[in-house]
Coordinates of N, CA, C and O in Angstrom, one line a residue:
M1 N 1.2 -11.7 -3.9 CA 0.5 -10.6 -3.1 C -0.9 -10.5 -3.5 O -1.5 -10.8 -4.8
K2 N -1.5 -10.6 -2.1 CA -3.3 -10.3 -2.4 C -3.5 -8.8 -2.0 O -3.3 -8.2 -0.9
I3 N -4.6 -8.5 -3.0 CA -5.1 -7.3 -2.2 C -7.1 -7.4 -2.3 O -7.7 -8.1 -3.0
Y4 N -7.3 -6.9 -0.9 CA -8.9 -7.4 -0.6 C -9.3 -5.6 -1.1 O -9.1 -5.2 -0.3
R5 N -10.4 -6.2 -1.7 CA -11.0 -5.0 -2.7 C -12.6 -4.7 -2.4 O -13.2 -6.2 -2.1
F6 N -13.1 -4.0 -2.8 CA -14.7 -4.2 -2.9 C -15.1 -2.9 -3.7 O -14.3 -1.8 -4.0
P7 N -15.8 -3.2 -4.8 CA -16.3 -2.2 -6.0 C -16.5 -0.8 -5.5 O -17.2 -0.7 -4.7
K8 N -16.3 -0.4 -6.4 CA -16.2 1.2 -6.3 C -15.8 1.9 -5.1 O -16.5 2.9 -4.6
S9 N -14.7 1.0 -4.9 CA -14.0 2.3 -3.2 C -12.7 2.6 -3.6 O -12.1 2.1 -4.8
R10 N -11.8 2.3 -2.5 CA -10.3 2.9 -2.7 C -9.7 2.0 -2.9 O -8.5 2.4 -3.8
S11 N -10.0 0.9 -2.8 CA -9.1 0.0 -3.7 C -8.8 0.0 -5.1 O -7.8 -0.3 -5.2
L12 N -9.6 0.5 -5.6 CA -9.3 1.0 -7.0 C -7.8 1.4 -7.4 O -7.2 1.4 -8.3
K13 N -7.7 2.4 -6.5 CA -5.9 3.5 -6.6 C -5.0 2.2 -6.5 O -3.8 2.4 -6.9
V14 N -5.6 1.3 -5.5 CA -4.2 0.2 -5.2 C -4.3 -0.8 -6.8 O -2.9 -1.1 -7.0
L15 N -5.3 -1.5 -7.3 CA -5.5 -1.8 -8.2 C -4.9 -1.1 -9.6 O -3.6 -1.6 -10.2
W16 N -5.0 0.3 -9.9 CA -4.6 0.8 -10.9 C -3.4 1.2 -10.8 O -2.6 1.2 -11.6
T17 N -2.6 1.3 -9.4 CA -1.2 1.6 -9.2 C -0.6 0.2 -9.5 O 1.0 0.2 -10.2
L18 N -0.9 -1.1 -9.1 CA -1.0 -2.2 -9.6 C -0.6 -2.3 -11.1 O 0.6 -3.1 -11.6
E19 N -1.8 -2.2 -11.9 CA -1.6 -2.4 -13.1 C -0.8 -1.4 -14.0 O -0.1 -2.1 -15.1
E20 N -0.2 0.1 -13.2 CA 0.9 0.4 -14.0 C 1.8 0.0 -13.8 O 3.0 0.1 -14.8
L21 N 2.4 -0.5 -12.6 CA 3.5 -1.0 -12.3 C 3.6 -2.6 -13.2 O 4.6 -3.0 -13.0
G22 N 2.9 -3.0 -13.5 CA 3.0 -4.3 -14.1 C 3.1 -5.6 -13.0 O 3.7 -6.5 -13.4
I23 N 2.7 -5.4 -12.0 CA 2.9 -6.2 -11.1 C 2.3 -7.1 -10.5 O 0.9 -7.0 -10.4
D24 N 2.4 -8.1 -10.5 CA 1.1 -9.6 -10.5 C 0.4 -9.5 -9.3 O 1.5 -9.3 -8.0
Y25 N -0.9 -10.2 -9.0 CA -1.4 -9.5 -8.2 C -2.7 -11.0 -7.8 O -3.0 -10.7 -9.0
E26 N -3.1 -10.9 -6.7 CA -4.8 -11.7 -6.9 C -5.3 -10.7 -5.8 O -5.1 -10.1 -4.8
S27 N -6.5 -10.3 -6.3 CA -7.8 -9.4 -5.7 C -8.9 -10.7 -5.2 O -9.3 -11.2 -5.9
V28 N -9.1 -10.1 -4.1 CA -10.3 -10.8 -3.2 C -11.4 -10.0 -2.9 O -11.1 -9.2 -1.9
K29 N -12.1 -10.1 -3.4 CA -13.7 -9.4 -2.9 C -14.3 -9.8 -1.5 O -14.3 -10.7 -1.6
V30 N -14.3 -8.7 -1.1 CA -14.9 -8.9 0.3 C -16.3 -8.2 0.3 O -16.5 -7.3 -0.5
D31 N -16.9 -8.4 1.6 CA -18.2 -7.9 1.4 C -18.6 -7.1 2.9 O -18.2 -7.2 4.0
L32 N -18.4 -5.7 2.7 CA -18.3 -4.3 3.3 C -19.8 -4.2 3.9 O -19.9 -3.6 5.1
L33 N -20.7 -4.8 3.5 CA -22.2 -4.5 3.9 C -23.1 -5.6 4.6 O -23.8 -5.4 5.3
A34 N -22.1 -6.8 5.0 CA -22.8 -7.5 5.4 C -21.6 -8.0 6.6 O -20.7 -9.0 6.4
K35 N -21.9 -7.8 7.8 CA -20.8 -8.1 9.0 C -21.1 -9.5 9.1 O -19.8 -10.0 9.8
D36 N -22.0 -10.1 8.9 CA -21.5 -11.7 9.2 C -21.2 -12.7 7.7 O -21.4 -13.4 8.0
S37 N -21.0 -11.7 7.0 CA -20.5 -12.2 5.7 C -19.5 -13.3 6.0 O -18.6 -12.6 6.6
P38 N -19.3 -14.6 5.3 CA -17.4 -15.2 5.6 C -16.7 -14.3 4.9 O -15.1 -14.9 4.8
L39 N -17.0 -13.4 3.8 CA -16.1 -12.5 2.9 C -15.8 -11.3 3.2 O -15.9 -10.4 3.1
Q40 N -14.9 -11.7 4.8 CA -14.6 -10.5 5.5 C -13.2 -10.2 5.1 O -12.4 -10.9 4.8
S41 N -12.3 -8.6 5.3 CA -11.4 -8.4 5.0 C -10.3 -9.0 6.2 O -11.3 -9.1 7.3
P42 N -9.2 -9.2 6.2 CA -8.5 -9.2 7.6 C -7.9 -8.3 8.2 O -7.2 -8.6 9.0
H43 N -8.3 -7.3 7.8 CA -8.2 -5.6 8.2 C -8.9 -5.6 9.6 O -9.3 -6.5 9.3
P44 N -7.8 -5.5 10.7 CA -8.6 -5.8 11.9 C -9.7 -4.8 12.3 O -10.8 -5.5 12.9
F45 N -10.1 -4.0 11.1 CA -11.6 -3.5 11.4 C -12.5 -3.5 10.1 O -13.3 -3.1 9.7
G46 N -11.7 -4.9 9.2 CA -12.6 -4.9 8.3 C -12.6 -4.1 7.0 O -13.3 -4.2 6.1
K47 N -11.4 -3.3 6.9 CA -11.8 -2.1 6.2 C -10.8 -2.5 4.6 O -10.3 -3.8 4.5
V48 N -10.8 -2.0 3.3 CA -10.3 -2.4 2.3 C -10.1 -0.5 1.9 O -10.6 0.3 2.1
P49 N -9.3 -0.7 0.9 CA -7.9 -1.7 0.5 C -7.1 -2.4 2.1 O -6.9 -1.8 2.6
Y50 N -6.4 -3.6 1.6 CA -5.8 -4.3 2.6 C -5.0 -4.9 1.4 O -5.2 -5.9 1.1
L51 N -3.6 -4.9 2.1 CA -2.6 -5.8 1.5 C -2.1 -6.8 2.4 O -1.4 -6.7 3.4
I52 N -1.9 -8.0 1.4 CA -0.8 -9.3 2.4 C -0.2 -9.7 1.1 O -0.3 -9.9 0.1
E53 N 1.4 -9.7 2.0 CA 2.3 -10.3 0.8 C 3.2 -11.2 2.3 O 4.0 -10.7 2.6
G54 N 3.0 -12.3 2.1 CA 4.0 -13.1 2.6 C 3.6 -13.0 4.1 O 2.5 -13.0 4.6
D55 N 4.8 -12.4 5.0 CA 4.2 -12.0 6.6 C 3.9 -10.7 6.8 O 3.4 -10.2 7.3
L56 N 3.8 -9.8 5.6 CA 3.7 -8.3 5.5 C 1.9 -7.9 5.1 O 1.7 -8.6 4.4
S57 N 2.0 -7.0 6.1 CA 0.5 -6.4 5.7 C 0.1 -4.9 6.0 O 1.2 -5.1 6.7
I58 N -0.3 -4.3 4.9 CA -0.3 -2.9 5.0 C -2.1 -2.2 5.0 O -2.5 -2.9 4.0
S59 N -1.8 -1.4 5.5 CA -3.4 -1.2 5.6 C -3.3 0.5 4.9 O -2.0 0.9 5.0
E60 N -4.6 0.7 4.6 CA -4.3 2.5 4.2 C -4.0 2.7 2.6 O -2.8 2.2 2.4
T61 N -5.0 3.5 2.3 CA -4.8 3.1 0.6 C -3.5 4.0 -0.2 O -2.7 3.4 -0.3
L62 N -2.5 4.9 0.6 CA -1.9 6.0 0.3 C -0.5 4.9 0.4 O 0.6 4.3 0.2
A63 N -0.5 4.6 2.0 CA 0.6 3.6 2.4 C 0.9 2.3 1.1 O 2.0 1.7 1.6
I64 N -0.3 1.7 1.2 CA -0.4 0.4 0.2 C 0.4 0.7 -0.9 O 1.6 0.3 -1.8
C65 N -0.1 2.4 -1.9 CA 0.6 2.4 -2.7 C 1.9 2.8 -2.8 O 2.8 2.5 -3.6
L66 N 2.1 3.7 -2.1 CA 3.9 4.1 -1.5 C 4.7 3.1 -1.7 O 5.5 2.8 -2.2
Y67 N 4.3 1.5 -0.9 CA 4.9 0.4 -1.1 C 4.9 -0.1 -2.2 O 6.7 -0.4 -2.8
L68 N 3.9 0.0 -2.8 CA 4.1 -0.6 -4.0 C 5.2 -0.1 -5.1 O 5.8 -0.5 -5.9
C69 N 5.2 1.4 -5.2 CA 6.0 1.9 -5.9 C 7.3 2.2 -5.7 O 8.4 2.0 -6.5
E70 N 7.7 1.7 -4.1 CA 8.8 1.8 -3.7 C 9.6 0.5 -4.3 O 10.9 0.6 -4.1
K71 N 8.8 -0.3 -4.1 CA 9.3 -1.9 -4.6 C 9.4 -2.2 -6.2 O 10.0 -2.3 -6.4
S72 N 9.0 -1.1 -6.9 CA 9.4 -0.9 -8.5 C 10.1 0.5 -8.3 O 9.4 1.6 -9.1
T73 N 11.1 1.0 -8.0 CA 11.9 1.9 -8.1 C 12.6 2.5 -9.6 O 12.8 3.7 -10.1
H74 N 12.2 1.6 -10.8 CA 12.5 1.9 -11.8 C 11.5 2.8 -12.6 O 11.3 3.2 -13.7
H75 N 10.1 2.8 -12.1 CA 9.3 3.4 -12.8 C 8.7 5.0 -12.1 O 9.3 4.9 -11.1
S76 N 8.1 5.5 -12.8 CA 8.1 6.7 -12.6 C 6.8 7.2 -12.1 O 6.4 8.8 -11.8
L77 N 6.0 6.2 -11.5 CA 4.9 6.8 -11.0 C 5.4 7.4 -8.9 O 4.2 8.6 -9.3
Y78 N 6.1 7.3 -8.9 CA 6.8 7.8 -7.7 C 8.2 7.9 -7.5 O 8.5 7.3 -7.5
P79 N 8.8 9.4 -8.2 CA 9.8 9.6 -8.8 C 10.5 9.5 -7.7 O 10.6 9.8 -6.3
T80 N 12.0 9.3 -8.0 CA 13.2 9.2 -7.0 C 14.0 10.5 -6.7 O 14.4 10.9 -5.6
D81 N 13.8 11.7 -7.9 CA 14.2 12.6 -7.6 C 13.9 13.5 -7.0 O 12.4 13.6 -6.8
I82 N 14.1 14.2 -5.7 CA 13.5 14.5 -4.4 C 12.7 15.7 -5.2 O 11.7 16.3 -4.2
E83 N 13.2 16.8 -5.8 CA 12.1 17.6 -6.4 C 11.1 17.4 -7.2 O 9.7 17.9 -7.2
A84 N 11.0 16.2 -8.3 CA 9.9 15.7 -8.7 C 9.0 14.9 -7.8 O 8.0 15.2 -7.7
R85 N 10.0 14.4 -6.7 CA 8.9 13.7 -5.2 C 8.2 14.8 -4.8 O 7.1 14.4 -4.6
A86 N 8.7 15.8 -4.5 CA 8.0 17.0 -4.0 C 6.8 17.2 -4.4 O 5.6 17.6 -3.8
K87 N 6.8 17.6 -5.9 CA 5.4 18.3 -6.7 C 4.4 16.8 -6.5 O 3.2 17.2 -6.5
V88 N 5.0 15.7 -6.7 CA 3.9 14.3 -6.6 C 3.1 14.3 -5.1 O 2.1 14.6 -4.8
N89 N 4.3 14.7 -4.3 CA 3.5 14.8 -2.7 C 2.7 15.8 -2.3 O 1.5 15.7 -1.6
A90 N 3.1 17.2 -2.9 CA 1.9 18.1 -3.0 C 0.7 18.1 -3.6 O -0.6 18.6 -2.4
W91 N 0.6 17.3 -4.6 CA -0.7 17.0 -5.3 C -1.4 15.9 -4.6 O -2.5 15.8 -4.3
L92 N -1.0 14.8 -3.8 CA -1.1 13.9 -3.2 C -1.6 14.3 -1.6 O -3.0 14.0 -1.4
S93 N -1.1 15.5 -1.3 CA -1.8 16.3 0.2 C -3.1 16.9 -0.3 O -3.9 16.8 0.6
F94 N -3.4 17.6 -1.3 CA -4.0 18.6 -1.5 C -5.5 17.8 -2.1 O -6.4 18.1 -1.3
T95 N -4.7 16.6 -2.4 CA -6.2 15.8 -3.2 C -6.4 14.7 -1.9 O -7.8 14.4 -1.5
L96 N -5.9 14.5 -0.9 CA -6.5 13.9 0.4 C -6.9 14.7 1.3 O -7.5 14.2 2.3
T97 N -6.6 15.9 1.2 CA -7.1 17.0 1.9 C -8.1 17.7 1.8 O -9.6 17.4 2.3
D98 N -7.7 18.4 1.3 CA -8.7 19.7 0.5 C -9.6 19.4 -0.4 O -10.9 19.6 -0.1
L99 N -9.3 18.3 -1.1 CA -10.1 18.0 -1.9 C -11.5 16.8 -2.0 O -12.2 17.0 -1.9
E100 N -10.5 16.0 -0.9 CA -11.4 14.5 -0.8 C -12.6 14.7 0.6 O -13.4 14.2 0.7
S101 N -12.0 15.4 1.3 CA -12.7 16.0 2.2 C -13.9 16.7 2.5 O -15.4 15.8 2.6
G102 N -14.1 17.5 1.5 CA -15.8 18.0 0.8 C -16.6 16.9 -0.3 O -17.3 16.6 0.4
I103 N -15.9 16.5 -0.8 CA -16.5 15.8 -1.9 C -16.8 14.0 -1.3 O -17.9 13.6 -1.2
W104 N -15.9 13.7 -0.4 CA -16.2 12.1 0.5 C -17.4 12.4 1.2 O -18.4 11.6 1.5
G105 N -17.6 13.7 2.3 CA -18.5 14.1 2.8 C -19.7 14.1 2.0 O -20.9 13.5 2.4
L106 N -19.9 14.8 0.8 CA -21.0 14.9 0.3 C -21.6 13.5 -0.4 O -22.7 13.1 -0.5
L107 N -20.2 12.7 -0.6 CA -20.8 11.1 -1.4 C -21.5 10.4 0.0 O -22.7 10.0 -0.7
K108 N -21.2 10.9 1.2 CA -21.4 9.6 2.0 C -23.0 10.1 2.1 O -23.9 9.4 2.5
Q109 N -23.3 11.6 2.0 CA -24.6 12.2 2.4 C -25.9 11.7 1.6 O -27.1 11.2 1.3
L110 N -25.2 12.1 0.2 CA -26.2 11.4 -0.6 C -26.2 9.9 -1.4 O -26.8 9.6 -1.9
I111 N -25.2 9.3 -1.2 CA -25.4 7.6 -1.4 C -25.1 6.6 -0.1 O -26.0 5.9 0.1
L112 N -24.4 7.0 0.8 CA -24.9 6.2 1.7 C -25.6 6.6 3.1 O -26.3 5.3 3.5
V113 N -26.1 7.5 3.1 CA -27.2 8.2 4.2 C -28.7 8.0 3.5 O -28.9 8.5 2.1
P114 N -29.2 7.2 4.1 CA -30.8 7.0 3.4 C -31.3 8.4 3.1 O -31.2 9.4 3.9
E115 N -32.4 8.7 2.2 CA -32.7 9.8 2.2 C -33.4 10.8 3.0 O -33.4 11.9 3.6
E116 N -34.1 9.8 4.2 CA -34.6 10.6 5.0 C -34.3 11.0 6.0 O -34.6 11.5 7.1
K117 N -33.6 10.3 6.4 CA -32.1 10.8 6.9 C -30.8 11.7 6.8 O -30.0 12.0 7.6
R118 N -30.9 12.1 5.7 CA -29.8 13.2 5.0 C -30.4 14.5 6.0 O -31.1 15.0 5.7
S119 N -28.9 15.5 6.0 CA -29.4 16.7 6.3 C -28.9 17.6 5.2 O -27.5 17.9 4.9
P120 N -29.8 18.4 4.8 CA -29.6 19.4 3.8 C -28.4 20.3 4.1 O -28.1 20.9 3.6
D121 N -28.5 20.5 5.5 CA -27.3 21.8 6.1 C -25.9 21.0 5.5 O -25.4 21.9 4.8
L122 N -25.6 19.7 6.2 CA -24.4 19.0 5.3 C -24.3 19.1 3.6 O -23.3 19.6 3.5
V123 N -25.4 18.6 3.1 CA -25.3 18.5 1.7 C -24.7 19.7 1.4 O -23.9 19.8 0.7
R124 N -25.7 21.0 1.8 CA -24.9 22.4 1.2 C -23.4 22.3 1.6 O -22.6 23.1 0.9
Y125 N -23.4 22.5 3.1 CA -21.8 22.4 3.6 C -20.8 22.0 2.6 O -19.8 22.7 1.7
F126 N -21.1 20.6 2.2 CA -19.7 20.0 1.6 C -20.1 20.0 0.3 O -18.9 20.1 -0.3
T127 N -21.1 20.3 -0.3 CA -21.3 21.0 -1.8 C -20.2 22.2 -1.7 O -19.3 22.5 -3.0
N128 N -20.3 23.4 -0.7 CA -19.2 24.3 -0.6 C -18.1 24.1 -0.9 O -17.0 24.7 -1.5
E129 N -17.5 23.3 0.2 CA -16.2 22.9 0.6 C -15.8 22.0 -0.6 O -14.8 22.6 -1.2
A130 N -16.4 21.2 -1.3 CA -16.1 20.4 -2.9 C -15.8 21.4 -3.8 O -14.7 21.3 -4.6
N131 N -16.5 22.6 -3.7 CA -16.8 23.3 -5.3 C -15.5 24.0 -5.0 O -14.5 24.4 -5.9
N132 N -15.3 24.8 -4.0 CA -14.0 25.5 -3.6 C -12.7 24.7 -4.0 O -11.6 25.3 -4.1
A133 N -12.6 23.6 -3.4 CA -11.2 23.0 -3.5 C -11.3 22.4 -5.2 O -10.0 22.7 -5.7
I134 N -12.5 22.4 -5.9 CA -12.2 21.9 -7.5 C -11.9 23.4 -8.3 O -11.1 23.4 -8.9
S135 N -11.7 24.2 -7.4 CA -12.1 25.7 -8.0 C -10.4 25.8 -7.6 O -9.9 26.3 -8.6
Q136 N -9.9 25.1 -6.7 CA -8.2 25.6 -6.9 C -7.3 24.9 -7.2 O -6.3 24.8 -7.5
I137 N -8.0 23.7 -8.3 CA -7.0 22.8 -9.1 C -6.7 23.6 -10.3 O -7.2 23.9 -11.1
S138 N -5.2 24.1 -10.2 CA -4.5 24.8 -11.3 C -3.4 23.7 -12.1 O -2.6 23.2 -11.8
L139 N -4.4 23.5 -13.4 CA -3.3 22.5 -14.4 C -2.3 23.0 -15.2 O -2.6 24.4 -15.5
N140 N -1.0 22.9 -14.8 CA 0.0 23.4 -15.8 C -0.1 23.1 -17.0 O 0.1 21.9 -17.7
E141 N -0.3 24.2 -18.1 CA -0.4 23.7 -19.3 C 0.8 23.4 -20.2 O 0.9 22.9 -20.9
N142 N 2.3 23.4 -19.5 CA 3.2 22.9 -19.9 C 3.5 21.8 -19.7 O 4.8 21.1 -19.9
T143 N 3.1 20.6 -18.5 CA 3.2 19.3 -18.6 C 2.0 18.6 -19.0 O 0.8 19.2 -19.0
L144 N 2.2 17.6 -19.2 CA 1.2 16.1 -19.7 C 0.0 16.0 -18.5 O -0.8 15.7 -18.9
W145 N 0.9 15.9 -17.3 CA 0.2 15.3 -15.9 C 0.1 16.3 -15.2 O 0.9 17.3 -15.3
L146 N -0.8 16.1 -13.5 CA -0.2 16.9 -13.0 C 1.1 17.6 -12.0 O 0.9 18.7 -12.2
A147 N 1.9 16.5 -11.7 CA 3.0 16.8 -11.5 C 4.0 16.9 -12.3 O 5.2 17.6 -11.9
S148 N 3.9 16.5 -14.0 CA 4.8 16.4 -14.5 C 4.7 15.9 -15.9 O 3.2 15.6 -16.0
N149 N 5.5 15.6 -16.9 CA 5.4 14.9 -18.2 C 4.9 13.7 -18.4 O 4.7 12.7 -19.1
E150 N 5.3 13.0 -16.4 CA 5.3 11.8 -16.5 C 3.7 11.6 -15.6 O 3.4 12.2 -14.7
F151 N 3.0 10.4 -15.9 CA 1.8 9.8 -15.5 C 2.5 9.5 -13.7 O 3.0 8.8 -13.8
T152 N 1.8 9.8 -13.3 CA 2.4 9.8 -11.7 C 0.7 9.0 -10.3 O -0.1 9.4 -11.0
L153 N 1.5 8.4 -9.2 CA 0.5 8.1 -8.3 C -0.7 9.6 -8.1 O -1.5 9.1 -7.6
A154 N 0.3 11.0 -7.9 CA -1.2 12.1 -7.8 C -1.9 12.1 -8.9 O -3.1 12.3 -8.2
D155 N -1.9 11.5 -10.1 CA -3.0 11.6 -11.4 C -4.1 10.2 -10.6 O -5.1 10.8 -10.8
I156 N -3.5 9.0 -10.2 CA -4.6 8.0 -9.7 C -5.3 8.5 -8.7 O -6.4 8.5 -8.3
F157 N -4.7 9.3 -7.6 CA -5.7 9.7 -6.5 C -6.1 10.8 -7.0 O -7.7 10.7 -6.3
M158 N -5.9 11.7 -7.5 CA -6.7 13.0 -8.3 C -7.8 12.4 -9.3 O -9.0 12.9 -9.0
A159 N -7.9 11.5 -9.8 CA -8.7 11.1 -10.9 C -9.6 10.7 -10.1 O -11.3 10.6 -11.0
Q160 N -9.9 9.4 -9.3 CA -10.7 9.2 -8.7 C -11.6 9.7 -7.7 O -12.8 9.9 -7.8
T161 N -10.9 10.7 -6.8 CA -11.5 11.7 -6.3 C -12.5 12.8 -7.2 O -13.2 13.0 -6.5
L162 N -11.7 13.1 -8.4 CA -12.9 13.9 -9.3 C -13.5 13.0 -9.7 O -14.8 13.4 -10.1
Q163 N -13.6 11.9 -9.9 CA -14.8 10.9 -10.4 C -16.1 10.8 -9.3 O -17.4 10.9 -9.6
W164 N -15.6 10.9 -8.2 CA -16.6 10.9 -6.7 C -17.5 12.4 -7.2 O -18.6 12.4 -6.9
A165 N -16.5 13.0 -7.2 CA -17.3 14.4 -7.4 C -18.3 14.4 -8.6 O -19.5 15.3 -8.4
K166 N -18.1 13.6 -9.6 CA -19.3 13.8 -11.0 C -20.5 13.0 -10.5 O -21.6 13.4 -10.9
V167 N -20.0 11.6 -9.6 CA -21.0 11.4 -9.0 C -22.1 11.1 -8.5 O -23.3 11.5 -8.1
C168 N -21.4 12.8 -7.6 CA -22.4 13.9 -6.6 C -22.6 14.8 -7.6 O -23.4 15.5 -6.8
G169 N -22.9 14.7 -8.7 CA -23.5 15.8 -9.3 C -22.6 17.1 -9.4 O -23.2 18.2 -10.2
L170 N -21.6 17.1 -9.1 CA -20.8 18.5 -9.0 C -20.2 18.7 -10.4 O -19.5 17.7 -11.4
T171 N -20.4 19.8 -11.2 CA -19.5 20.3 -12.4 C -18.1 20.9 -12.4 O -17.9 21.4 -11.7
L172 N -17.3 19.8 -12.8 CA -15.8 20.1 -13.2 C -15.6 21.2 -14.2 O -16.3 21.5 -15.2
P173 N -14.6 22.2 -14.0 CA -14.2 23.0 -15.3 C -13.7 22.3 -16.5 O -13.5 20.9 -16.3
V174 N -14.1 22.7 -17.5 CA -13.7 22.4 -18.7 C -12.6 21.8 -18.7 O -12.2 20.4 -19.2
T175 N -11.0 22.4 -18.4 CA -10.0 21.8 -18.6 C -9.8 20.8 -17.5 O -9.5 19.8 -17.9
V176 N -10.2 21.0 -16.3 CA -10.5 19.8 -15.3 C -11.1 18.3 -15.8 O -10.5 17.6 -15.4
N177 N -12.0 18.7 -16.7 CA -13.0 17.6 -17.1 C -12.2 17.1 -18.7 O -12.2 15.5 -18.2
A178 N -11.3 17.8 -18.9 CA -10.9 17.0 -20.1 C -9.6 16.2 -19.5 O -9.2 15.3 -20.2
Y179 N -8.8 16.9 -18.6 CA -7.6 15.7 -17.9 C -8.4 14.7 -17.1 O -7.5 13.6 -17.4
L180 N -9.7 14.4 -16.4 CA -10.1 13.7 -16.4 C -10.1 12.4 -17.2 O -10.0 11.4 -17.3
E181 N -10.9 12.9 -18.5 CA -11.3 12.1 -19.5 C -10.0 11.5 -19.9 O -9.7 10.2 -20.1
K182 N -9.0 12.1 -19.9 CA -7.9 11.8 -20.9 C -6.9 11.0 -19.6 O -6.6 9.2 -19.8
T183 N -7.0 10.7 -18.1 CA -6.7 9.9 -17.4 C -7.5 8.7 -17.2 O -6.8 7.7 -16.9
L184 N -8.9 8.5 -17.5 CA -9.6 7.5 -17.2 C -9.7 6.8 -18.6 O -10.6 5.6 -18.6
S185 N -8.6 7.2 -19.5 CA -8.8 6.5 -21.0 C -7.8 5.4 -20.8 O -7.1 4.6 -21.7
R186 N -6.7 5.6 -20.1 CA -5.5 4.7 -19.9 C -6.1 2.9 -19.7 O -7.1 3.0 -19.0
T187 N -5.5 2.5 -20.5 CA -5.6 1.0 -20.5 C -5.4 0.3 -18.8 O -6.4 -0.5 -18.5
S188 N -4.7 0.6 -17.9 CA -4.2 0.1 -16.9 C -5.7 0.5 -15.9 O -6.2 0.4 -15.3
Y189 N -5.8 1.8 -16.1 CA -7.6 2.1 -15.7 C -8.1 1.1 -15.8 O -9.1 1.0 -14.8
R190 N -9.0 0.9 -17.0 CA -9.4 0.2 -17.5 C -9.3 -1.4 -16.6 O -10.6 -2.1 -16.4
K191 N -8.6 -2.0 -16.7 CA -8.2 -3.3 -16.4 C -8.1 -2.9 -15.0 O -8.9 -3.9 -14.1
A192 N -8.1 -2.2 -14.4 CA -8.3 -2.2 -12.5 C -9.6 -2.2 -12.3 O -10.2 -2.6 -11.3
V193 N -10.7 -1.5 -12.8 CA -12.2 -1.3 -12.5 C -12.4 -2.5 -13.2 O -13.0 -2.8 -12.2
E194 N -12.1 -3.6 -14.3 CA -12.4 -4.4 -14.7 C -12.5 -5.5 -13.2 O -13.2 -6.2 -12.5
Q195 N -11.3 -5.5 -12.5 CA -10.9 -6.3 -11.3 C -11.4 -5.9 -10.0 O -12.2 -6.4 -9.3
N196 N -11.5 -4.6 -10.0 CA -12.3 -3.9 -8.5 C -14.0 -4.1 -8.5 O -14.4 -4.5 -7.6
D197 N -14.2 -4.3 -9.8 CA -15.8 -4.5 -9.8 C -16.2 -5.5 -9.9 O -17.1 -6.4 -10.3
A198 N -15.4 -6.7 -10.1 CA -15.7 -7.8 -10.9 C -16.5 -8.6 -9.2 O -16.3 -8.6 -8.2
P199 N -17.3 -9.1 -9.7 CA -18.3 -10.2 -8.8 C -17.3 -11.4 -7.9 O -16.4 -11.7 -8.3

């Protein structure tokens, strides 16, 4: 199994999922910044993450992670119980829509757009959108993780998105920041970062 990845990108979620599941993989760094580089992703549009396993190829972060979880049905990252899975899906949906949209828009303005081309109006808009979504994160004091007492795919997706928020200079509520720190203390996360950001 090969995972095409790029440092500090969404490919971290896939590698983190693999580390949690204990699945062997080969990570291949591509060059997203130089279109004429020989180190390109085999994705039709050069995107990452991208998974190739035998004759199978999968694009899109969530689709890859779900495939990996469904290959490892004994694991709790994506529960088989329909009610438990619904809770995970609800958090995944919130993270990928309400939360990520504002944070990703802000991140692009602050990191990817040259300073002289940034739009102050867009920065303000995305900041407000991101802060509004962050304020909607309601952690259940009776569960260890987002969806249950088991660490799930929802935690992986939430954690990286909250990291992006902090990169943008946004302030997280105390309880949300404590949750993030607990999530990032996992050995699987540290291993995934080493793999994802390796030269």
